Amino acid sequence: MFNQLKVKKILVSQPKPLSENSPYFDIIEKFGVKIDFRPFIKVEPVPTKEFKEQKVSILNYSAIVFTSRNGIDHFFRICGDLRITVPEKTKYFCQSEQIALYLQKFIHYRKRKVFFPETGKLPDLLNIVGKNPDENFLVVLPEQYNEDIVKQLDAKQVKYRITWMYRTVSNDFQEGEKFDYDMLVFFSPQGISSLLKNFPNFEQGEIKIACFGTTTAKAVNDANLRLDLAVPTPTCPSMASALYQYIKENHKTKK
C-alpha cells in the first residue's frame, strides 16, 4: 500500500537528526517513505586575517547578539585566535533558548547575563535588544545576511555593529550522486541558490517543494518554482509537523 504513495522519496536539506526521537523518523515509520538528509549549503569560517580587515574591536562591545549556534562557534573561534578573553560582564542576546543554552560550551552560563525570547523569533529578540539602549551591541551574522535585520535594528535606535565570522556556501553534489526525489525541503534562500547552481537546467515537473520561512518562500517564487508546502502555519509550526500532515493527505487521496 505504501509503495503507491505519490511522495515516496524526500530530500530534507538539513543534517540528519542526532536524536532517535526526531519526528522525521516517525514520518518514515508511519508512512513508509524514504527521507534523505543532505544539506544544500555548508558553513565555512571567515579566516581570522579576513575578520581583522573589518576593524572590529570585540572588547569595545558590552553585548553580543547571536542568531545561530554557528555564530557562537565562530565568535569564540575568533576570540581564541586573537587571544581575547571576553569579560564576565558581557551580556549575550540569543534568538532562542536552544541557542542560549549552547553558550554553555564556552562560558559559565549561570554566571553570565543571557537573554532570549520565548518564541525563538528574530523580531522578539530585537524587541529585547531595544529595551537595552545603554548597551553597545555586536551582532554576529553570516557574511550574506538578510538586510531586513539592519532596518529592524535601526528602528530600535540602539548602538550596534554587524560583523560576519562565517559564511554559507553551496554544498555541491558530486558526479554520480543520485538526485531522484519526489519532494525537496528547504530552510533558507541559500538552499534554493544551491539547487540552481548544482542543477542549472532543473525542471520541477511533479517534484514537490516545501520551504520554511518567508524569505525561503520568496526565493522559491523568485526562481519561478512552484511552492507546494509553506511552513510555518498556525497549525503546523515546524517543518516536521507540516510534512507529516502533507504526506498523510497525500496518502489519503492517492488512488
Short mmCIF file of C-alpha atoms in Angstrom, two decimals:
data_model
loop_
_atom_site.label_atom_id
_atom_site.label_comp_id
_atom_site.label_asym_id
_atom_site.label_seq_id
_atom_site.Cartn_x
_atom_site.Cartn_y
_atom_site.Cartn_z
CA MET A 1 0.00 0.00 0.00
CA PHE A 2 2.75 2.42 0.93
CA ASN A 3 4.57 1.91 -2.36
CA GLN A 4 1.60 3.59 -4.06
CA LEU A 5 2.31 6.90 -2.34
CA LYS A 6 2.94 9.68 -4.81
CA VAL A 7 5.56 11.14 -2.47
CA LYS A 8 7.87 8.24 -1.74
CA LYS A 9 11.34 9.77 -1.53
CA ILE A 10 12.08 13.09 0.20
CA LEU A 11 15.24 15.17 0.44
CA VAL A 12 15.46 17.29 3.60
CA SER A 13 18.23 19.85 3.18
CA GLN A 14 19.48 19.65 6.76
CA PRO A 15 21.89 17.34 8.61
CA LYS A 16 20.43 14.06 9.85
CA PRO A 17 18.91 14.50 13.33
CA LEU A 18 21.08 13.14 16.12
CA SER A 19 18.13 12.18 18.30
CA GLU A 20 16.29 8.94 17.60
CA ASN A 21 13.15 10.72 18.79
CA SER A 22 13.12 13.12 15.84
CA PRO A 23 9.61 13.45 14.34
CA TYR A 24 11.14 12.84 10.91
CA PHE A 25 11.75 9.23 11.91
CA ASP A 26 8.09 8.97 12.93
CA ILE A 27 7.15 10.03 9.38
CA ILE A 28 9.40 7.33 7.91
CA GLU A 29 7.88 4.65 10.15
CA LYS A 30 4.27 5.80 9.79
CA PHE A 31 4.13 6.26 6.01
CA GLY A 32 6.95 4.08 4.74
CA VAL A 33 8.61 6.91 2.87
CA LYS A 34 12.36 7.34 2.44
CA ILE A 35 13.89 10.56 3.78
CA ASP A 36 17.47 11.52 2.94
CA PHE A 37 19.14 14.29 4.95
CA ARG A 38 21.54 16.16 2.72
CA PRO A 39 22.37 19.86 3.30
CA PHE A 40 22.45 22.04 0.20
CA ILE A 41 24.67 24.54 1.97
CA LYS A 42 27.59 24.30 4.36
CA VAL A 43 29.26 26.72 6.74
CA GLU A 44 32.81 27.90 6.19
CA PRO A 45 34.80 30.02 8.65
CA VAL A 46 35.88 33.53 7.77
CA PRO A 47 39.65 33.40 8.32
CA THR A 48 40.87 35.45 11.27
CA LYS A 49 43.04 37.54 8.94
CA GLU A 50 39.96 38.39 6.88
CA PHE A 51 37.95 39.19 10.03
CA LYS A 52 40.62 41.65 11.13
CA GLU A 53 40.04 43.60 7.92
CA GLN A 54 36.60 44.52 9.30
CA LYS A 55 38.40 46.51 12.03
CA VAL A 56 36.06 45.26 14.76
CA SER A 57 37.38 45.56 18.33
CA ILE A 58 35.40 42.88 20.17
CA LEU A 59 36.20 44.25 23.63
CA ASN A 60 34.53 47.57 22.72
CA TYR A 61 31.12 45.90 22.85
CA SER A 62 29.16 45.26 26.02
CA ALA A 63 26.66 42.83 24.47
CA ILE A 64 26.83 40.16 21.77
CA VAL A 65 23.83 39.12 19.64
CA PHE A 66 23.62 35.57 18.26
CA THR A 67 21.00 34.30 15.84
CA SER A 68 22.51 30.80 15.47
CA ARG A 69 24.87 28.32 17.09
CA ASN A 70 27.21 28.84 14.14
CA GLY A 71 27.60 32.42 15.27
CA ILE A 72 28.60 31.26 18.76
CA ASP A 73 31.12 28.74 17.41
CA HIS A 74 32.86 31.25 15.18
CA PHE A 75 32.74 34.14 17.65
CA PHE A 76 34.67 32.14 20.23
CA ARG A 77 36.95 30.74 17.49
CA ILE A 78 37.91 34.29 16.54
CA CYS A 79 38.34 35.25 20.19
CA GLY A 80 40.65 32.27 20.68
CA ASP A 81 42.70 33.09 17.59
CA LEU A 82 43.08 36.71 18.73
CA ARG A 83 43.75 35.66 22.36
CA ILE A 84 40.78 37.69 23.54
CA THR A 85 39.14 36.85 26.87
CA VAL A 86 35.53 38.02 26.84
CA PRO A 87 34.78 39.87 30.12
CA GLU A 88 32.35 38.20 32.52
CA LYS A 89 30.20 41.33 32.48
CA THR A 90 29.48 40.90 28.75
CA LYS A 91 25.80 40.26 28.04
CA TYR A 92 24.52 37.76 25.49
CA PHE A 93 21.30 38.14 23.50
CA CYS A 94 20.21 34.96 21.68
CA GLN A 95 17.35 34.28 19.29
CA SER A 96 16.15 31.18 21.16
CA GLU A 97 16.65 29.28 24.39
CA GLN A 98 18.30 26.47 22.42
CA ILE A 99 20.92 28.87 21.08
CA ALA A 100 21.37 30.43 24.53
CA LEU A 101 21.99 27.06 26.16
CA TYR A 102 24.64 26.33 23.55
CA LEU A 103 26.71 29.09 25.17
CA GLN A 104 27.43 26.60 27.97
CA LYS A 105 30.04 25.09 25.66
CA PHE A 106 32.11 28.28 26.04
CA ILE A 107 31.11 30.16 29.21
CA HIS A 108 29.95 29.60 32.78
CA TYR A 109 26.32 30.08 31.83
CA ARG A 110 24.88 30.76 35.28
CA LYS A 111 27.40 33.49 35.97
CA ARG A 112 26.55 35.45 32.82
CA LYS A 113 23.65 37.62 31.76
CA VAL A 114 21.89 35.80 28.92
CA PHE A 115 18.64 36.97 27.30
CA PHE A 116 16.36 35.30 24.76
CA PRO A 117 12.69 35.44 23.69
CA GLU A 118 10.42 32.51 24.47
CA THR A 119 9.17 32.50 20.88
CA GLY A 120 12.56 31.98 19.23
CA LYS A 121 11.66 34.64 16.65
CA LEU A 122 14.08 37.34 15.49
CA PRO A 123 11.66 40.31 15.89
CA ASP A 124 11.06 39.28 19.51
CA LEU A 125 14.81 39.07 20.11
CA LEU A 126 15.25 42.55 18.68
CA ASN A 127 12.47 43.82 20.94
CA ILE A 128 14.58 42.67 23.89
CA VAL A 129 17.63 44.34 22.35
CA GLY A 130 15.63 47.57 22.02
CA LYS A 131 14.88 47.53 25.74
CA ASN A 132 18.62 47.82 26.50
CA PRO A 133 19.57 51.17 24.91
CA ASP A 134 22.65 51.60 27.11
CA GLU A 135 24.42 48.58 25.61
CA ASN A 136 26.78 48.61 22.64
CA PHE A 137 25.81 45.54 20.58
CA LEU A 138 27.99 43.37 18.36
CA VAL A 139 25.68 41.37 16.07
CA VAL A 140 27.26 38.17 14.75
CA LEU A 141 25.83 37.08 11.38
CA PRO A 142 26.89 35.09 8.31
CA GLU A 143 28.57 37.09 5.55
CA GLN A 144 25.39 37.04 3.45
CA TYR A 145 22.69 38.19 5.84
CA ASN A 146 19.18 39.49 5.35
CA GLU A 147 19.28 43.29 5.16
CA ASP A 148 15.94 43.45 6.99
CA ILE A 149 17.80 42.99 10.26
CA VAL A 150 19.54 46.34 9.66
CA LYS A 151 16.21 48.12 9.29
CA GLN A 152 14.87 46.46 12.43
CA LEU A 153 17.96 47.35 14.46
CA ASP A 154 17.89 50.94 13.22
CA ALA A 155 14.26 51.18 14.29
CA LYS A 156 15.27 50.22 17.86
CA GLN A 157 17.70 53.16 17.98
CA VAL A 158 20.44 51.18 19.68
CA LYS A 159 24.20 51.27 19.19
CA TYR A 160 25.30 48.27 17.18
CA ARG A 161 27.78 46.90 14.68
CA ILE A 162 27.23 43.89 12.44
CA THR A 163 30.14 41.53 11.93
CA TRP A 164 30.49 38.31 9.96
CA MET A 165 32.72 35.46 11.11
CA TYR A 166 31.42 32.68 8.88
CA ARG A 167 29.76 32.25 5.50
CA THR A 168 27.37 29.79 3.92
CA VAL A 169 28.36 28.28 0.60
CA SER A 170 26.85 25.74 -1.75
CA ASN A 171 27.39 22.11 -0.72
CA ASP A 172 27.89 20.85 -4.25
CA PHE A 173 26.61 17.50 -5.45
CA GLN A 174 29.31 15.15 -6.67
CA GLU A 175 29.34 13.49 -10.07
CA GLY A 176 27.21 10.37 -9.94
CA GLU A 177 25.39 11.43 -6.76
CA LYS A 178 21.73 10.49 -7.16
CA PHE A 179 19.05 13.16 -7.29
CA ASP A 180 15.76 11.33 -7.78
CA TYR A 181 13.36 12.79 -5.23
CA ASP A 182 9.61 13.33 -5.19
CA MET A 183 9.92 16.20 -2.71
CA LEU A 184 12.60 18.73 -1.76
CA VAL A 185 12.56 20.51 1.62
CA PHE A 186 14.42 23.82 2.05
CA PHE A 187 15.13 26.06 5.04
CA SER A 188 16.96 29.05 3.55
CA PRO A 189 17.21 31.11 0.36
CA GLN A 190 20.80 29.86 0.03
CA GLY A 191 19.42 26.33 -0.33
CA ILE A 192 17.42 27.40 -3.38
CA SER A 193 20.50 29.12 -4.84
CA SER A 194 22.48 25.92 -4.31
CA LEU A 195 19.79 23.85 -6.04
CA LEU A 196 20.01 26.03 -9.14
CA LYS A 197 23.82 26.11 -9.03
CA ASN A 198 24.02 22.32 -8.87
CA PHE A 199 21.25 21.78 -11.41
CA PRO A 200 21.13 24.82 -13.73
CA ASN A 201 18.65 23.02 -16.01
CA PHE A 202 16.41 21.93 -13.14
CA GLU A 203 12.83 21.28 -14.21
CA GLN A 204 10.42 20.89 -11.32
CA GLY A 205 7.70 18.95 -13.08
CA GLU A 206 5.89 16.83 -10.48
CA ILE A 207 8.58 17.34 -7.80
CA LYS A 208 7.09 18.95 -4.70
CA ILE A 209 8.90 21.79 -2.96
CA ALA A 210 8.45 22.62 0.72
CA CYS A 211 10.13 25.51 2.50
CA PHE A 212 10.41 27.06 5.93
CA GLY A 213 10.17 30.81 6.40
CA THR A 214 9.02 33.76 4.31
CA THR A 215 12.45 34.57 2.88
CA THR A 216 12.84 30.99 1.64
CA ALA A 217 9.35 31.11 0.13
CA LYS A 218 10.29 34.32 -1.68
CA ALA A 219 13.41 32.65 -3.05
CA VAL A 220 11.28 29.80 -4.41
CA ASN A 221 8.91 32.24 -6.11
CA ASP A 222 11.77 34.40 -7.45
CA ALA A 223 13.26 31.28 -9.04
CA ASN A 224 9.92 30.67 -10.81
CA LEU A 225 9.47 27.39 -8.98
CA ARG A 226 6.18 26.05 -7.60
CA LEU A 227 5.82 26.14 -3.83
CA ASP A 228 3.73 23.19 -2.65
CA LEU A 229 4.15 23.49 1.13
CA ALA A 230 4.94 26.70 3.05
CA VAL A 231 5.81 26.47 6.74
CA PRO A 232 5.18 27.60 9.44
CA THR A 233 1.41 27.72 9.62
CA PRO A 234 -0.86 28.33 12.62
CA THR A 235 -1.48 24.59 12.96
CA CYS A 236 1.99 23.36 11.95
CA PRO A 237 4.78 25.48 13.46
CA SER A 238 7.54 23.07 12.41
CA MET A 239 8.54 21.53 9.10
CA ALA A 240 8.25 18.02 10.53
CA SER A 241 4.66 18.56 11.69
CA ALA A 242 3.68 20.13 8.35
CA LEU A 243 5.37 17.34 6.42
CA TYR A 244 3.51 14.75 8.47
CA GLN A 245 0.14 16.31 7.61
CA TYR A 246 1.06 16.78 3.95
CA ILE A 247 2.09 13.16 3.46
CA LYS A 248 -0.95 12.00 5.41
CA GLU A 249 -3.20 13.83 2.93
CA ASN A 250 -1.09 12.69 0.00
CA HIS A 251 -1.57 9.07 1.06
CA LYS A 252 -5.27 9.55 1.69
CA THR A 253 -6.03 10.98 -1.75
CA LYS A 254 -3.81 8.62 -3.71
CA LYS A 255 -5.83 6.19 -5.80
#
